XYZ file of C-alpha atoms in Angstrom:
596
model
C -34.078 315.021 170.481
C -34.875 311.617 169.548
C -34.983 308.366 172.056
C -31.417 306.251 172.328
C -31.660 303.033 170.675
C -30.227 300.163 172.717
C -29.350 296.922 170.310
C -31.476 293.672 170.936
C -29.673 290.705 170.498
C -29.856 287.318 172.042
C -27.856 286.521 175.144
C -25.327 284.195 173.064
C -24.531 287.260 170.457
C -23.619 289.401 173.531
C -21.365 287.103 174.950
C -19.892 286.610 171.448
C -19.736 290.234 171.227
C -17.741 290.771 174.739
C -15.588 288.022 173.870
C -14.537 289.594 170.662
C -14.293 293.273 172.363
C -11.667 290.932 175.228
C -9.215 290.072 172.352
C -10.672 286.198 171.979
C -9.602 285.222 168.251
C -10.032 282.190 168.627
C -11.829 279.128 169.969
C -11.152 275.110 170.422
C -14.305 273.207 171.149
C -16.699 270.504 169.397
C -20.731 271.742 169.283
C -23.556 269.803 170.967
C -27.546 270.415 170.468
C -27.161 272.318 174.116
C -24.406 275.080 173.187
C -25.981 275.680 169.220
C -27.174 278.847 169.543
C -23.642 279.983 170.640
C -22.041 278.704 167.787
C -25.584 280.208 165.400
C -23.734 283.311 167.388
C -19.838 282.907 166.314
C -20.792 282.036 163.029
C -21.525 285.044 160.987
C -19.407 287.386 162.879
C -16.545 285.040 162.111
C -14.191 287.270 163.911
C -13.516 284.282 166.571
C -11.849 281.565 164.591
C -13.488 278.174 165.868
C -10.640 274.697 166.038
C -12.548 272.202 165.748
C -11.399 269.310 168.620
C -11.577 265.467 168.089
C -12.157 265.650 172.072
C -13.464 267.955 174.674
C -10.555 267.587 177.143
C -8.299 268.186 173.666
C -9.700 271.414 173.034
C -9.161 272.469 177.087
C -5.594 271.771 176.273
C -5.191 273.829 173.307
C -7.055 276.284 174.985
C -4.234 276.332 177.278
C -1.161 276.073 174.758
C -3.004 279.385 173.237
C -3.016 280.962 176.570
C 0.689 279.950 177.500
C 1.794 281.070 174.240
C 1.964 284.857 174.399
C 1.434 287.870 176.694
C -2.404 288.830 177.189
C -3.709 285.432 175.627
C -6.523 283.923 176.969
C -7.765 280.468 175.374
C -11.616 279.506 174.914
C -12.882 276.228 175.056
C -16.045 275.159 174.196
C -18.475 272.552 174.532
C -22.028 271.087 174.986
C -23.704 270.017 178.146
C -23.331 266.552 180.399
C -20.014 264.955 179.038
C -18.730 268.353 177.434
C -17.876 269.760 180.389
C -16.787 266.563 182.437
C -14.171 265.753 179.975
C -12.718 270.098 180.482
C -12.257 269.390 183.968
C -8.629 267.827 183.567
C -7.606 270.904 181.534
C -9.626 273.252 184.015
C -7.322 271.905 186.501
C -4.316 272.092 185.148
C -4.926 275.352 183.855
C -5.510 276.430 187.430
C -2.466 274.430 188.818
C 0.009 276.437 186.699
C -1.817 279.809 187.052
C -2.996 279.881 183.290
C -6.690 281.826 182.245
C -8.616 279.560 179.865
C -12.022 279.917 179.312
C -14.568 277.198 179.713
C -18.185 277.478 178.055
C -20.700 274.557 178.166
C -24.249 274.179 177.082
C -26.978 273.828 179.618
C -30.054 271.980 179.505
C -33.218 274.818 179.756
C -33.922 276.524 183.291
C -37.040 274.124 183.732
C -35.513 271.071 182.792
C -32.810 271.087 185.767
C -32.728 268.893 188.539
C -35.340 266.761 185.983
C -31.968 264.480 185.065
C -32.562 265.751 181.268
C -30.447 264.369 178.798
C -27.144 265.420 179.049
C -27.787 267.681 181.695
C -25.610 267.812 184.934
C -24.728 270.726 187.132
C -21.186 271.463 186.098
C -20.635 274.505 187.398
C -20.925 272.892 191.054
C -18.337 269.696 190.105
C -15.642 272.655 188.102
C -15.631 274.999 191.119
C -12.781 273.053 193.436
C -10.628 273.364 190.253
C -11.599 277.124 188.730
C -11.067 280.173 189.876
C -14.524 280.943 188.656
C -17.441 278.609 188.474
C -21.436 279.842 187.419
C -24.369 279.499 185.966
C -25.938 282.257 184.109
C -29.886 282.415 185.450
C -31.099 285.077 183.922
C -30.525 286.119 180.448
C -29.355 289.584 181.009
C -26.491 288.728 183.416
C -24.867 286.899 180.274
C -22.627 289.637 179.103
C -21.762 290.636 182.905
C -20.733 287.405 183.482
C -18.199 287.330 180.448
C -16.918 290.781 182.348
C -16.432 289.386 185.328
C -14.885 286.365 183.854
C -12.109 287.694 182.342
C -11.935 290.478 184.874
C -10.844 287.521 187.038
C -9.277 285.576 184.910
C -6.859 288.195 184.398
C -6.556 290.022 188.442
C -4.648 288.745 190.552
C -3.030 285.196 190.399
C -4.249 283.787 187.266
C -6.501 281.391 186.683
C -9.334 279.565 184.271
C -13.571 280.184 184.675
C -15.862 278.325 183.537
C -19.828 279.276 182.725
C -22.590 277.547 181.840
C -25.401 278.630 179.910
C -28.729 277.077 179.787
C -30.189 276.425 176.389
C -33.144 279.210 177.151
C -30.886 281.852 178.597
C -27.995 281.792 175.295
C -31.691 282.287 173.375
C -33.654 284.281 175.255
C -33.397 288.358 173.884
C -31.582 291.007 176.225
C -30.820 294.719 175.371
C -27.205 295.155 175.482
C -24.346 297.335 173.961
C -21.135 296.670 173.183
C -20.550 300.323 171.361
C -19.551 301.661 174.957
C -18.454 298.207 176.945
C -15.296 298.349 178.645
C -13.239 295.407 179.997
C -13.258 295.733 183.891
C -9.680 297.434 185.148
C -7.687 294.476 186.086
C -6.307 293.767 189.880
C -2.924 293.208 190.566
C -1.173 293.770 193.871
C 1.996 295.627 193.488
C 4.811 296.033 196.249
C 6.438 298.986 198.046
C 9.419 301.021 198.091
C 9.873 300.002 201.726
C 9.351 296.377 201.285
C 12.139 296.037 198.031
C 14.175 298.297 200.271
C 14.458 295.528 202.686
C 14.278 292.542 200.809
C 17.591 293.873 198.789
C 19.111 294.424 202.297
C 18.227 291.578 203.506
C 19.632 289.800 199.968
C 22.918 292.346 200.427
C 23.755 290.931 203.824
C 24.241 287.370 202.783
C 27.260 286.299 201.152
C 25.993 283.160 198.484
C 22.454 284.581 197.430
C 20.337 282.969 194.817
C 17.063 283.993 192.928
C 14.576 281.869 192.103
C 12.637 282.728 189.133
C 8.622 281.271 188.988
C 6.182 280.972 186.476
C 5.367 284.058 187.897
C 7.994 285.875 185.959
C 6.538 284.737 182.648
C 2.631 285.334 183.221
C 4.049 289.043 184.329
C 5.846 289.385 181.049
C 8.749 290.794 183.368
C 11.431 288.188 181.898
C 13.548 291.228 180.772
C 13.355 292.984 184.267
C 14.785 289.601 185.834
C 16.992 289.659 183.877
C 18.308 293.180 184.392
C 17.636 292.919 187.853
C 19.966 289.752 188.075
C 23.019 291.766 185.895
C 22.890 294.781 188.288
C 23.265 292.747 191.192
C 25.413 290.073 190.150
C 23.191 287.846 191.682
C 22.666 284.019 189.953
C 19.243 282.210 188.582
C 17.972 279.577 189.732
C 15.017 279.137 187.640
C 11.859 276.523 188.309
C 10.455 274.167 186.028
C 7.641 276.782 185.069
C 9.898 279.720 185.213
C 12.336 278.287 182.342
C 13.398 280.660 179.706
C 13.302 283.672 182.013
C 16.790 283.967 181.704
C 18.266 282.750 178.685
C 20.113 279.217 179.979
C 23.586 280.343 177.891
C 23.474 283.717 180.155
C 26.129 283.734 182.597
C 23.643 284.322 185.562
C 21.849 281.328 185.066
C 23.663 278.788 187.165
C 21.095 275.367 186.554
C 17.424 274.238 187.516
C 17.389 272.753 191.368
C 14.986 269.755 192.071
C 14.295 266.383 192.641
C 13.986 265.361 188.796
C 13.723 268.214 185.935
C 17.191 269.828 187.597
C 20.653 269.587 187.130
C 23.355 268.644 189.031
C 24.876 271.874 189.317
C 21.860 273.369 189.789
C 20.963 271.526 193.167
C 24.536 271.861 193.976
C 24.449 275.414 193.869
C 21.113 275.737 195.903
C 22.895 274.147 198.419
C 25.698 276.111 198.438
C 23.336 279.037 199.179
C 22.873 281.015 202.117
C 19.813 283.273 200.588
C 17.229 282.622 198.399
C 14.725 285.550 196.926
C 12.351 283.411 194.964
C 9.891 285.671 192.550
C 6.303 284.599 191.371
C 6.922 280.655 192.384
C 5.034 278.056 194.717
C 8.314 276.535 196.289
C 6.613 272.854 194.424
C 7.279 269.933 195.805
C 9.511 268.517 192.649
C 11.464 271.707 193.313
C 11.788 271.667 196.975
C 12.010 268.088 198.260
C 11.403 268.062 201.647
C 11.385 271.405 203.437
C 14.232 270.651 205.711
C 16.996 269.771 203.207
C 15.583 272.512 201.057
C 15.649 275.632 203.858
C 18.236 274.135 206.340
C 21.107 277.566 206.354
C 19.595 279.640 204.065
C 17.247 283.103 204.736
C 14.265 283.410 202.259
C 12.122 286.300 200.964
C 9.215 285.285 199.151
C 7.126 287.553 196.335
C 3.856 286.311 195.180
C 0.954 287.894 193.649
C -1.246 285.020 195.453
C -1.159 286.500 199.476
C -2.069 282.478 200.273
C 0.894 281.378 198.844
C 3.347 282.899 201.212
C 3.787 280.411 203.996
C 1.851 277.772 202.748
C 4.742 275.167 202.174
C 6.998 277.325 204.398
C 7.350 280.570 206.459
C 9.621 283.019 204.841
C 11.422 285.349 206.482
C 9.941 287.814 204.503
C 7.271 287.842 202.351
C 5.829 290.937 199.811
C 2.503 290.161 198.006
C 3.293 291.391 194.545
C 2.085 291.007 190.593
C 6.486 289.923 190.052
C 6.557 292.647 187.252
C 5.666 295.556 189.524
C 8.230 293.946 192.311
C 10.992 293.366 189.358
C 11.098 297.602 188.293
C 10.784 298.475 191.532
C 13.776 296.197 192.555
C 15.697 297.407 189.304
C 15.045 300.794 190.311
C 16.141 300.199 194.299
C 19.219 298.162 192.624
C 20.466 300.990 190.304
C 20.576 303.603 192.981
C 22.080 301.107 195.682
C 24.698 300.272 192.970
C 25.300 303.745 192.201
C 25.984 304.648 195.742
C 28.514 301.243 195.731
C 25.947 299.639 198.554
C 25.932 296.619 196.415
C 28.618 293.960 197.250
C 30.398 291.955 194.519
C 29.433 288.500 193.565
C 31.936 287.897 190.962
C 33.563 284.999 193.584
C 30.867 283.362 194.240
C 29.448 283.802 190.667
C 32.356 281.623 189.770
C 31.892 279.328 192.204
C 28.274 278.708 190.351
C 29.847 278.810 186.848
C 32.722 276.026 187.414
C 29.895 273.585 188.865
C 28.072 274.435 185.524
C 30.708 273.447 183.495
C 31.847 270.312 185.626
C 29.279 268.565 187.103
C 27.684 267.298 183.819
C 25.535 264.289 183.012
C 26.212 262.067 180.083
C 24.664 262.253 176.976
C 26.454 260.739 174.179
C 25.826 257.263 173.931
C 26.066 255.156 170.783
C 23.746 252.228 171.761
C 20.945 250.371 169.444
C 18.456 250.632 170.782
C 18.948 254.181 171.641
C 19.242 255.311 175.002
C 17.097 258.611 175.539
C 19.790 260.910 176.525
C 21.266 260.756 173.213
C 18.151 262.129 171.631
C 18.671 265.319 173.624
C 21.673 265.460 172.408
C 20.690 265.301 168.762
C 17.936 267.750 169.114
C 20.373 270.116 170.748
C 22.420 270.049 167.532
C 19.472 270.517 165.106
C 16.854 272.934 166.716
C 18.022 276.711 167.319
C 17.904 278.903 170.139
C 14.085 279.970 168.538
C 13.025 276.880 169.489
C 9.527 276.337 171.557
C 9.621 273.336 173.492
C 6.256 271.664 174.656
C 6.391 268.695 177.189
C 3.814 267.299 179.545
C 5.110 265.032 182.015
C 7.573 261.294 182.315
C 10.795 260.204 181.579
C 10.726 262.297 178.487
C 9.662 265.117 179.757
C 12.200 264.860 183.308
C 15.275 264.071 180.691
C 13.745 267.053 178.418
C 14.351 269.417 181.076
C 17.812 267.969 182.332
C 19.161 268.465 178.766
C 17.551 270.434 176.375
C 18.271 274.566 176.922
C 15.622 277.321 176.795
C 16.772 280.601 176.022
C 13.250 282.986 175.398
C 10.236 282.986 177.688
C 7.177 280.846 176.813
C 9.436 278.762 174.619
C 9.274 275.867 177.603
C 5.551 275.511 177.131
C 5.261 272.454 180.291
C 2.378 271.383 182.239
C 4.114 271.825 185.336
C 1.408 270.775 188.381
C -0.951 268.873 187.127
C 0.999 266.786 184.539
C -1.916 264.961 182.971
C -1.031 262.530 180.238
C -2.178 263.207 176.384
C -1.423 267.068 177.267
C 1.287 267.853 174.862
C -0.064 267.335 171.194
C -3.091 269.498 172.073
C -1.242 271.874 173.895
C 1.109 271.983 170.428
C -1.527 272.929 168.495
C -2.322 275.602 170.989
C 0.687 277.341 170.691
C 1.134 277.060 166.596
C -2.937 278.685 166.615
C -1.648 281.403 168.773
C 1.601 281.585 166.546
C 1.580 280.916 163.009
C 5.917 281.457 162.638
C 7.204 279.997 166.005
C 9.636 276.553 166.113
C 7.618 274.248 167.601
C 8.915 270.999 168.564
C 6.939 268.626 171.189
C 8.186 265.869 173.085
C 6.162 262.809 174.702
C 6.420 259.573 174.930
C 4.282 256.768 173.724
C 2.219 256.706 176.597
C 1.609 260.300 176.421
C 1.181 260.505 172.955
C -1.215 257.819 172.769
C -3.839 259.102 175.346
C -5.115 262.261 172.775
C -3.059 261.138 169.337
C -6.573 261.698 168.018
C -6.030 265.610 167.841
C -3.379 265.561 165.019
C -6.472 265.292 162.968
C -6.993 268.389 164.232
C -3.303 269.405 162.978
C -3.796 268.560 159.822
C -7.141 269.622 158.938
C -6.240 273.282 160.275
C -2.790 273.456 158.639
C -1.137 273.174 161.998
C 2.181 272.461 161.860
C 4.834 271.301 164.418
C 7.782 268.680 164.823
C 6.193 266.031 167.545
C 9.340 263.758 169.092
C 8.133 261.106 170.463
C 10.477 258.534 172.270
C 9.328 255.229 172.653
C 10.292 252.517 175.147
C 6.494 250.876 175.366
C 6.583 251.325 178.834
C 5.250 253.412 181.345
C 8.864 254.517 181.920
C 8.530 257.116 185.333
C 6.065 254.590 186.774
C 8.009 251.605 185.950
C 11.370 253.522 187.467
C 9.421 254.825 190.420
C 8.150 250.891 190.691
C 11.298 249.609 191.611
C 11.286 251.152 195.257
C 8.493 248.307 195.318
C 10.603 245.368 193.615
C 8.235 244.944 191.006
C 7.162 245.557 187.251
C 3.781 244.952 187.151
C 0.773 246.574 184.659
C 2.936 249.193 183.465
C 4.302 247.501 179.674
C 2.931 248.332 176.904
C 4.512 246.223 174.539
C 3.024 243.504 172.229
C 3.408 241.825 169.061
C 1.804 243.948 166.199
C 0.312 241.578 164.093
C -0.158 244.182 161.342
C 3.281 245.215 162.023
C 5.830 242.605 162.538
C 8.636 244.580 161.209
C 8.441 246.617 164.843
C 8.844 243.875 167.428
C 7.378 244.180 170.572
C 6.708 247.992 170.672
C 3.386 247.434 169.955
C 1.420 250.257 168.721
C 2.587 251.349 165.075
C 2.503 255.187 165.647
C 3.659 255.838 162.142
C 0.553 254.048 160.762
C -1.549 256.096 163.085
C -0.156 259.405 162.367
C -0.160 258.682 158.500
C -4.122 257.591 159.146
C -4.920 260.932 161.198
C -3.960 262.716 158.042
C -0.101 264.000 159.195
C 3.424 262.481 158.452
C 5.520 260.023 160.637
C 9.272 258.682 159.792
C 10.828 256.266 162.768
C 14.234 256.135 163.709
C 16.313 252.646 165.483
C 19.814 254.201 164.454
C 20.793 257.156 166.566
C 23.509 258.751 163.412
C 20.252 258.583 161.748
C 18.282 261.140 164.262
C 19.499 264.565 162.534
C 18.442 263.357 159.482
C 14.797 262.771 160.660
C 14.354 265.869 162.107
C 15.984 267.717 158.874
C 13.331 265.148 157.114
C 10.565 266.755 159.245
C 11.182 270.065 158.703
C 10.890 269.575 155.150
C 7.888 267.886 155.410
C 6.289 270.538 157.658
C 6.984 272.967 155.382
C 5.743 271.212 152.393
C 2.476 269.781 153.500
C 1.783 271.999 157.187
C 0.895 269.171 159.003
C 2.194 267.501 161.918
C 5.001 265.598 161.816
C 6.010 262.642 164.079
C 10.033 261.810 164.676
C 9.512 258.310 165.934
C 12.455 257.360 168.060
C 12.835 253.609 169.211
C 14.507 253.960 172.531
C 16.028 250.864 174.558
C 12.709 249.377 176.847
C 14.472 250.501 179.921
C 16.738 253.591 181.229
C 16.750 255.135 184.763
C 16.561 258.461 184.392
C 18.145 260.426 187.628
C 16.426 261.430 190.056
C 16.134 261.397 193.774
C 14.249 261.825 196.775
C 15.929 264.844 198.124
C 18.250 267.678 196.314
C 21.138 266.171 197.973
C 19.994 262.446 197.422
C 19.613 262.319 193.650
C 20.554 259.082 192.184
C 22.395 259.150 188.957
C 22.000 256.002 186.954
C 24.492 256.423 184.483
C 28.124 256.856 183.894
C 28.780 260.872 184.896
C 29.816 262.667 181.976
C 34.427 262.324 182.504
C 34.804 265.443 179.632
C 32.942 267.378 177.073
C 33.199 264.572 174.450
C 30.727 262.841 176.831
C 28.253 265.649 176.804
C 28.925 267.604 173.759
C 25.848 269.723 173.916
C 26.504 270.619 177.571
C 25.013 274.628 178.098
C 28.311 275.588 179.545
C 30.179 275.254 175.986
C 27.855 277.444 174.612
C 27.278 280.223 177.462
């Protein structure tokens, strides 16, 4: 019998290999000397598809909009040594902050030129590891593929999160036996609850008389949206989803009674969480933005807390009960507790207090229709509302726009509010866009920034248009730092935050400085601004033309008045409400409760 053949192959085709045997089809990075022979690796396999970013921390945020796109995603990024990997950090971060696996691979300078401060060469591993899950070097050659195995092994167990490794020059060249014929991804780890511990949390959740759930981001990494869901209808029980956890319930369901919070909420929605006596909150942190201050937010209310992260229960606040549990494997169990308990009639009925819930929703409504020049922000809400369907993918970052986003737009599908929730780093959005239309060539895309936002990585629509990426980016613009000039006035001042001038190349705009359509137009997409809010429809109906005709980018300028309040508050029963309340539905027209 003759010998068994093992392949040789450099390190860099085996971790191109394991990557393509993990599902990876595709990539977002920008090549350096230091990561070549990873690339001289992707290239004539072309199974990966390679994006090619304008910047490094760009192609971290695609990455992520991949990853947040669909079940089982996982985004790559990739880059050289030194500045390659300094510039991922803000999208390693927020990656990690919202529980999303992306990951990171940098060049390396060879073995015997560290700690020789070689060009380009800095030890990145060491600076990424307070924000990854996973951090490493590979030293040896033959570890490569092992350390792809581990790294989405991790990646994937447990509560989610991004790795990053580095691989020296020498190592991604050096030749290793390896095969691939008989690798297997690593099981994957996720800690699933018991029949005992559902059994009480549903008792405890029976005995109180105004109980809430509180659906996290959890929810949506789990895929177990539809178990929520059924979980919520058998026990009559009302939503109260987080910022992250949007779209778990559909927002026209009759179970979903408003977001609670300090800014992205509504007013029902903190009205209603304080109505509460019982809270069962499922695969979310209990944020800050969400909570306010612990007091207001626990003061009469019992809570049970489920987390796949064991660290996370009791670390803003001791439950009364916690289970450490992946959600989905809580959620069937919980359905399956449910169905019997209903069965048997041990369920009480929350029709009275589901009402309760479902009048606020329909009453306590902000304004939206306004018929100002310039345009107040609210009304653009409004308008988008009216155009874009209930298919629609929203992607926002953080700001005014994004705070006023999530007070009136609605969310009906899961990972169709694509948000960086913790982290909220500025220029995320139109990366993150492009993300989710490489991870989904069909999906209704629309972002929303504003001009700040959009201005800090406006450099990847180049990236849109040379890869036929299309999407509908709205961006509203005040030229201001709006949420720090609002969150300025607690200080009596307005001071470094405007960003308006005179455009001497574009007089015709006034003092909102920057002439975004220009840009756009120059980055290779199309741009159309609005001053005339009648005229908003039509620029959207514009811009889906134009996306379909060219499948490039297109930007919905929107020239919004230089200053609004947006409401907000220091506490969910201390929010602030700057403008007129809406008296009737003619005020809000696109309110959720006409539609649910």
């Amino acid at each position: 019998m003759g010998a068994t053949n093992v392949a040789k192959m450099s390190a860099a085709q085996a971790a191109v290999l394991v990557m393509e045997k993990e599902g990876v089809t595709a990539a977002f990075g920008v090549p350096g000397a230091a990561i070549n022979p990873l690339y001289a690796a992707l290239k004539p396999r072309n199974v990966i598809r390679h994006f090619l970013a304008r910047h490094v921390e760009g192609a971290a945020h695609m990455a992520e909009g991949y990853t947040r796109a669909a079940p089982h995603n996982i985004g790559v990024c990739i880059g050289t040594s030194g500045p390659a990997g300094t510039d991922m950090i803000t999208g390693i971060y927020s990656a990690a902050a919202d529980s999303i696996p992306i990951l990171c691979i940098t060049g390396q300078a060879p073995r015997a030129r560290l700690y020789k401060e070689d060009f380009q060469a800095i030890e990145i591993a060491e600076i990424a590891k307070p924000v990854a899950k996973w951090a490493v070097m590979a030293r040896e050659p033959a570890l490569v593929p092992r350390l792809f195995q581990q790294a989405f092994h991790l990646m994937r167990s447990g509560r989610p999160g991004p790795v990053l490794i580095d691989l020296p020059f020498d190592v991604q060249m050096a030749e290793i036996e390896f095969d691939i014929d008989t690798y297997e991804p690593l099981p994957v780890y996720k800690p699933r609850a018991t029949r005992a511990q559902v059994e009480k949390a549903l008792a405890m959740l029976d005995e109180s008389e105004r109980p809430l759930i509180v659906a996290g981001g959890g929810i949506i990494n789990a895929n177990a949206s539809d178990l929520l869901v059924e979980f919520a209808e058998i026990t009559g029980v009302p939503v109260v989803p987080t910022l992250m956890g949007w779209g778990s319930i559909p927002d026209d369901h009759k179970l979903m009674v408003g977001m609670a919070g300090l800014q992205t909420a509504h007013r029902y929605g903190n009205a209603t969480m304080l109505a509460s006596d019982f809270v069962l909150g499922i695969g979310n942190r209990w944020a800050n933005r969400h909570t306010g201050s612990v007091d207001v937010y626990t003061k009469g209310r019992k809570f049970v807390h489920v987390d796949i992260e064991p660290t996370q229960i009791g670390r803003v606040f001791m439950p009364d009960y916690g289970i450490v549990s992946d959600a989905r494997a809580a959620l069937e169990l919980f359905v399956e507790v449910a169905k019997e308990w209903k069965g048997k009639k041990k369920l009480k009925d929350r029709a009275a207090w589901l009402n309760e819930c479902r009048e606020r929703k329909k009453t306590m409504l902000r304004r939206t229709h306004f018929d100002e020049v310039p345009i107040k922000p609210q009304r653009v809400y409004e308008e988008m509302n009216k155009v874009f369907g209930k298919n629609t993918c929203y992607v926002a970052t953080i700001g005014l726009s994004q705070i006023a986003a999530a007070q009136f737009l609605h969310v009906y599908k899961p990972r169709h509010w694509v948000n960086c929730g913790q982290a909220g780093p500025l220029g995320w959005t139109v990366p993150a866009a492009l993300g989710v239309r490489a991870a989904d060539p069909e999906r209704d895309i629309v972002a929303i920034s504003g001009d700040y936002d959009f201005q800090f990585m406006i450099e990847e629509l180049a990236v849109g248009a040379q890869f036929k990426l299309p999407y509908l980016q709205v961006l509203v613009n005040n030229s201001y730092l709006g949420l720090i000039r609002q969150s300025q006035r607690g200080f009596k001042m307005d001071y470094a935050v405007q960003l308006s001038f005179e455009n001497i190349n574009s007089p015709e705009i006034g003092a909102y400085g920057v002439d975004h359509v220009k840009v756009a137009e120059g980055l290779g997409c199309k741009a159309i601004r609005v001053t005339d809010p009648d005229k908003i429809r039509d620029a959207f109906k514009q811009a889906q033309v134009w996306m379909n005709e060219h499948r490039v980018p297109v930007v919905v300028e929107i020239i919004l008045e230089r200053a609004t309040n947006i409401s907000m508050g220091t506490e969910i029963d201390n929010i602030t409400e700057f403008e007129d309340l809406a008296k009737d539905f003619s005020d809000a027209p696109t309110a959720i409760a006409l539609l649910d």
